[in-house]
Amino acid sequence: MILSIESSCDDSALAVTGLADRKVLFHRKISQEKAHAAYGGVVPELASRLHAVDLPRLLEEAAPFLPKIKAVAVTNAPGLSVTLLEGVAMAQALAVAKRVPLIAINHLKAHIYSLFIEKPARFPMLVLLISGGHTMVLDVKGYDDITILASTIDDSFGESFDKTAKMMGLGYPGGPIIEKLAQKGDPTRFALPVPLKNSPRLAFSYSGLKNAVRLLVQEHAPLDEQTRCDIAAAFQKAAVAHLLHKCKKVFDTYRPADFAIVGGASANLAVREAFEKLCQTYGATLHLAELKYCADNAAMVGRCALEAYERQDFTPPSALRVTPRTDKIF
Ligand code: KG4
Ligand code: ZN
């Protein structure tokens, strides 16, 4: 069995995965969402302190599995350095104490492997990764062969939901809150610009849309319930249209047979519906992770670690570093 640990942002998560059958035997997370809600975003110092309490709590729960653990895996990049360190320190100690190999896992790669929990991996595939920290289209040919085809030049897709919710005083994380409001809103009442609509660039940008939302919120303050829903609907419509517009270019160029969407924001139903249609039009198969594995979790870290274990891709505990910088991701 592999014990896997995730603490790259605001979820403390632990999982245990069978080495031979890939079965998830233990899968738990403690989310800090409520603690950060008052601030409208993740406060790194607070997140770090909470991991220091919650990771050991989860480890106590997983204790019955510890005698059978053959490797320890942990997310070491990218993410918040002060929160990554909490998971990494625990993993280092466990690997030394149990004399088992330590596996460093890239968080984005783990999101890709959320597609393959309890099943064999399947490549090549183009992957749209939409999370709180990243918005990317990846050409994934295999475990060690990932190329970034497009990424954001400013904010990420998930982050733009978080900021829209914050501007309307709605708490954190904004994704599910905005999606729910948007379902009750009229997306035609306000017209928001689709980012980079007239640019040939294969890139994403959400800061202009965020500013447009800011102006709308200011103009209609104080917001009544219906106006909040209408702004959420207009924002979500533009945000999803932007993903779709740029991904159409990707489809035109690469004609993928298999396309996947991963990351916390891949739970969004408007995204899922829009891409179902896009994939149908292009005759591609759409792959999505189970809803419970879209947001950050340790089962996807464990699944990715199975691949590393097969390749004996191990890191000595004293050599393991956190790598929060994202300029060289894969
Ligand atoms: O992958 P994830 O759990 O953490 C990171 O790696 O960042 O993604 C979290 C992000 C947050 O920005 C959250 O607001 C967004 O995903 N998100 C959503 C939805 N659910 C979560 N965004 C849009 N619609 C949703 N339903
Ligand atoms: Zn994530």
XYZ file of C-alpha atoms and ligand atoms in Angstrom:
357
model
C 0.000 0.000 0.000
C 0.996 3.598 -0.609
C 0.175 6.342 1.881
C -0.348 9.679 0.122
C -0.497 13.177 1.535
C -1.867 16.398 0.028
C -1.474 19.860 1.575
C -0.723 22.181 -1.358
C -3.463 24.655 -0.472
C -6.442 24.552 1.889
C -7.257 20.842 2.057
C -5.501 18.442 4.399
C -5.883 15.049 2.782
C -4.606 11.520 3.269
C -5.233 8.376 1.262
C -4.114 4.767 1.210
C -3.999 2.986 -2.152
C -3.383 -0.707 -2.872
C -0.185 -1.248 -4.853
C -1.415 -4.224 -6.842
C -5.086 -3.474 -7.447
C -4.996 0.387 -7.372
C -7.923 0.311 -4.942
C -8.456 3.337 -2.727
C -8.580 1.814 0.753
C -8.699 5.009 2.777
C -9.593 8.473 1.537
C -10.201 11.390 3.856
C -9.820 15.126 3.760
C -10.429 18.009 6.098
C -11.240 21.160 4.199
C -10.354 24.555 5.613
C -12.894 26.395 3.472
C -14.899 27.685 6.437
C -11.784 29.068 8.139
C -10.813 31.088 5.055
C -14.349 32.158 4.063
C -14.257 35.296 6.200
C -11.172 36.487 4.295
C -12.547 35.717 0.818
C -9.467 33.646 -0.022
C -6.800 31.394 1.461
C -4.613 32.950 4.175
C -1.339 30.936 3.905
C -0.246 31.268 7.560
C -3.663 30.193 8.814
C -3.728 27.324 6.307
C -0.324 26.122 7.479
C -1.378 26.117 11.135
C -4.525 24.179 10.325
C -2.566 21.548 8.363
C -0.342 21.114 11.413
C -3.446 20.119 13.395
C -5.434 18.257 10.744
C -2.744 16.129 9.059
C -1.831 14.332 12.320
C -5.544 13.894 13.006
C -5.961 12.134 9.654
C -2.841 10.076 10.243
C -4.371 8.780 13.480
C -7.400 7.671 11.472
C -5.180 5.936 8.923
C -3.071 4.265 11.657
C -4.490 0.737 11.081
C -2.952 0.787 7.573
C 0.497 1.953 8.636
C 2.057 -1.522 9.158
C 1.361 -2.332 5.473
C 2.673 0.884 3.934
C 5.416 0.248 1.348
C 5.918 3.877 0.246
C 4.936 7.394 1.255
C 3.932 9.948 -1.397
C 3.465 13.659 -0.929
C 2.648 16.697 -3.056
C 5.734 18.923 -3.137
C 4.870 21.325 -5.977
C 3.276 23.597 -7.049
C 1.351 25.233 -4.221
C 1.790 27.446 -1.170
C 5.236 26.802 0.277
C 4.120 27.078 3.900
C 1.355 24.532 3.407
C 3.348 22.159 1.168
C 5.961 22.045 3.923
C 3.473 20.616 6.430
C 2.748 17.583 4.261
C 6.366 17.192 3.190
C 7.645 17.229 6.785
C 5.161 14.535 7.764
C 6.049 12.424 4.729
C 9.780 12.709 5.374
C 9.354 11.627 8.998
C 7.132 8.690 8.036
C 9.466 7.483 5.288
C 12.469 7.570 7.625
C 10.629 5.949 10.523
C 9.186 3.169 8.386
C 12.269 2.809 6.156
C 10.173 2.987 2.988
C 10.741 5.013 -0.212
C 9.512 8.592 -0.445
C 7.767 9.796 -3.604
C 7.462 13.474 -4.564
C 4.324 14.243 -6.537
C 3.527 17.209 -8.753
C 0.059 18.485 -7.858
C -0.972 19.122 -11.474
C 0.104 15.650 -12.535
C -1.955 14.299 -9.643
C -5.007 16.146 -11.012
C -4.440 14.403 -14.366
C -4.334 11.030 -12.601
C -7.651 11.818 -10.853
C -9.087 10.521 -14.140
C -7.618 7.077 -13.570
C -8.335 6.276 -9.942
C -8.996 2.539 -9.729
C -8.499 2.172 -13.486
C -5.626 2.008 -15.974
C -4.204 5.236 -17.332
C -4.963 6.034 -20.953
C -2.856 8.309 -23.132
C -2.402 10.317 -25.330
C -4.957 12.868 -24.276
C -5.388 16.623 -24.319
C -6.243 17.859 -20.836
C -7.853 21.121 -19.763
C -6.741 21.750 -16.186
C -8.883 24.307 -14.370
C -8.179 24.891 -10.698
C -7.687 27.729 -8.259
C -4.082 28.218 -9.286
C -3.952 27.086 -12.917
C -5.734 27.226 -16.241
C -3.927 25.186 -18.863
C -4.320 22.963 -21.852
C -1.859 20.098 -21.653
C -0.754 17.613 -24.252
C -0.305 14.481 -22.158
C 1.414 11.650 -23.962
C 2.423 9.774 -20.814
C 3.593 10.016 -17.218
C 6.835 11.727 -18.212
C 5.675 13.442 -21.355
C 3.522 16.481 -20.664
C 3.632 19.686 -22.709
C 1.820 22.913 -21.904
C -0.066 24.084 -25.014
C -1.781 27.071 -23.401
C -1.947 28.734 -20.016
C -3.268 31.861 -18.354
C -1.440 35.148 -18.572
C -2.966 36.397 -15.305
C -5.739 34.953 -13.096
C -6.931 31.363 -13.284
C -10.449 30.202 -14.104
C -11.235 29.064 -10.536
C -9.658 32.168 -9.049
C -11.944 34.384 -11.142
C -14.950 32.652 -9.534
C -13.381 33.173 -6.101
C -12.810 36.869 -6.787
C -16.273 37.403 -8.234
C -17.767 35.872 -5.081
C -15.511 38.015 -2.909
C -16.531 41.211 -4.727
C -20.166 40.370 -4.049
C -19.417 39.549 -0.391
C -20.284 35.869 -0.796
C -17.451 33.953 0.889
C -14.986 31.315 -0.299
C -14.564 29.201 -2.387
C -16.444 31.151 -4.996
C -16.831 28.403 -7.611
C -19.770 26.472 -6.178
C -21.384 29.669 -4.795
C -21.295 31.474 -8.146
C -22.412 28.382 -10.047
C -25.477 28.065 -7.782
C -26.404 31.743 -8.125
C -25.864 31.619 -11.889
C -28.509 28.881 -12.160
C -31.081 31.375 -10.817
C -29.783 34.308 -12.850
C -30.585 35.809 -16.242
C -27.372 35.625 -18.291
C -28.727 38.164 -20.811
C -29.328 41.068 -18.398
C -25.655 42.091 -18.384
C -23.233 41.623 -21.256
C -19.715 40.907 -20.070
C -16.777 40.712 -22.477
C -15.366 37.324 -23.447
C -11.599 37.667 -22.788
C -9.147 37.674 -25.743
C -12.090 37.278 -28.119
C -10.341 39.024 -30.983
C -6.853 37.823 -30.203
C -5.359 34.881 -32.107
C -3.321 34.051 -29.000
C -3.695 30.571 -27.584
C -3.813 31.746 -23.977
C -6.278 32.487 -21.207
C -6.879 35.704 -19.294
C -9.357 36.426 -16.531
C -8.247 39.746 -15.057
C -10.155 41.881 -17.595
C -13.359 39.968 -16.931
C -12.760 40.387 -13.206
C -12.510 44.162 -13.678
C -15.714 44.204 -15.702
C -17.441 42.380 -12.817
C -16.006 44.897 -10.375
C -17.493 47.797 -12.339
C -20.863 46.057 -12.538
C -20.881 45.402 -8.797
C -20.005 49.047 -8.075
C -22.638 50.345 -10.464
C -25.437 48.296 -8.889
C -24.441 48.530 -5.217
C -26.098 47.673 -2.913
C -26.816 44.445 -4.768
C -30.205 42.819 -4.424
C -30.513 39.019 -4.625
C -31.649 38.929 -8.260
C -28.863 41.281 -9.393
C -26.288 39.025 -7.673
C -27.690 36.024 -9.552
C -27.725 37.945 -12.847
C -24.110 39.094 -12.399
C -23.078 35.533 -11.518
C -24.851 34.225 -14.629
C -23.279 36.848 -16.910
C -19.835 36.220 -15.415
C -20.056 32.424 -15.688
C -21.319 32.692 -19.263
C -18.319 34.832 -20.305
C -15.825 32.760 -18.290
C -16.983 29.488 -19.870
C -17.264 31.051 -23.348
C -13.594 32.035 -23.048
C -12.540 28.451 -22.209
C -14.622 27.173 -25.095
C -13.385 29.737 -27.606
C -9.711 28.965 -26.945
C -10.256 25.213 -26.728
C -11.977 25.282 -30.139
C -8.675 26.555 -31.530
C -6.935 23.669 -29.790
C -9.405 21.200 -31.310
C -8.961 22.716 -34.771
C -5.191 22.369 -34.543
C -4.762 19.065 -32.698
C -7.995 17.155 -33.445
C -7.754 15.081 -30.226
C -9.595 11.757 -30.029
C -9.608 12.020 -26.235
C -10.073 15.205 -24.228
C -10.270 15.552 -20.446
C -11.087 18.266 -17.947
C -9.535 18.068 -14.471
C -9.083 20.299 -11.423
C -11.481 21.689 -8.828
C -13.422 23.787 -11.346
C -14.091 20.757 -13.560
C -17.028 20.123 -11.190
C -18.810 23.093 -12.811
C -21.897 21.872 -14.687
C -21.894 24.714 -17.221
C -18.306 23.758 -18.124
C -19.199 20.069 -18.366
C -22.224 20.734 -20.601
C -20.339 23.139 -22.886
C -17.493 20.671 -23.388
C -19.827 17.701 -23.906
C -21.146 19.614 -26.913
C -17.716 20.678 -28.133
C -16.424 17.109 -27.960
C -19.510 15.815 -29.750
C -19.001 18.332 -32.558
C -15.399 17.225 -33.014
C -16.067 13.514 -32.468
C -13.829 13.401 -29.398
C -14.445 11.470 -26.189
C -14.735 13.625 -23.063
C -13.150 12.274 -19.891
C -14.019 13.646 -16.461
C -12.973 12.617 -12.973
C -15.639 11.536 -10.507
C -16.987 14.609 -8.702
C -15.418 13.519 -5.396
C -11.977 13.506 -7.057
C -12.216 16.869 -8.909
C -11.214 19.087 -5.976
C -7.906 18.575 -4.184
C -7.617 15.145 -2.590
C -4.975 12.580 -1.702
C -6.413 9.679 -3.722
C -5.198 11.340 -6.929
C -1.774 11.798 -5.324
C -1.767 8.093 -4.465
C -2.800 7.133 -8.006
C -0.020 9.227 -9.506
C 2.393 7.716 -6.976
C 1.622 4.208 -8.259
C 3.210 5.248 -11.563
C 6.227 6.696 -9.768
C 6.539 3.531 -7.666
C 6.619 1.347 -10.779
C 9.424 3.530 -12.154
C 11.197 3.592 -8.782
C 11.100 7.369 -8.985
C 12.049 7.934 -5.347
C 13.544 10.912 -3.497
C 15.779 10.568 -0.404
C 13.968 12.234 2.531
C 16.804 14.679 3.165
C 16.746 15.765 -0.503
C 13.025 16.471 -0.785
C 12.225 20.157 -1.273
C 9.011 22.040 -1.787
C 8.890 23.815 -5.120
C 6.209 26.479 -5.019
C 7.414 28.278 -8.160
C 5.525 27.347 -11.254
C 7.887 28.402 -14.052
C 9.088 24.866 -14.620
C 6.086 22.758 -13.837
C 6.681 19.371 -15.420
O -8.133 21.929 -7.791
P -8.642 22.728 -6.642
O -9.470 22.015 -5.599
O -7.485 23.460 -5.904
C -6.383 23.994 -6.585
O -5.497 23.213 -6.994
O -6.414 25.232 -6.764
O -9.500 23.930 -7.281
C -10.114 24.889 -6.458
C -10.723 25.943 -7.347
C -11.272 27.133 -6.580
O -10.874 28.322 -7.225
C -12.777 26.927 -6.660
O -13.528 28.126 -6.587
C -12.909 26.286 -8.009
O -11.831 25.385 -8.092
N -14.176 25.566 -8.141
C -15.127 25.878 -9.045
C -16.210 25.008 -8.795
N -15.875 24.184 -7.753
C -14.625 24.545 -7.368
N -15.141 26.810 -10.004
C -16.251 26.890 -10.757
N -17.344 26.116 -10.574
C -17.368 25.168 -9.606
N -18.439 24.391 -9.434
Zn -5.641 21.345 -7.145
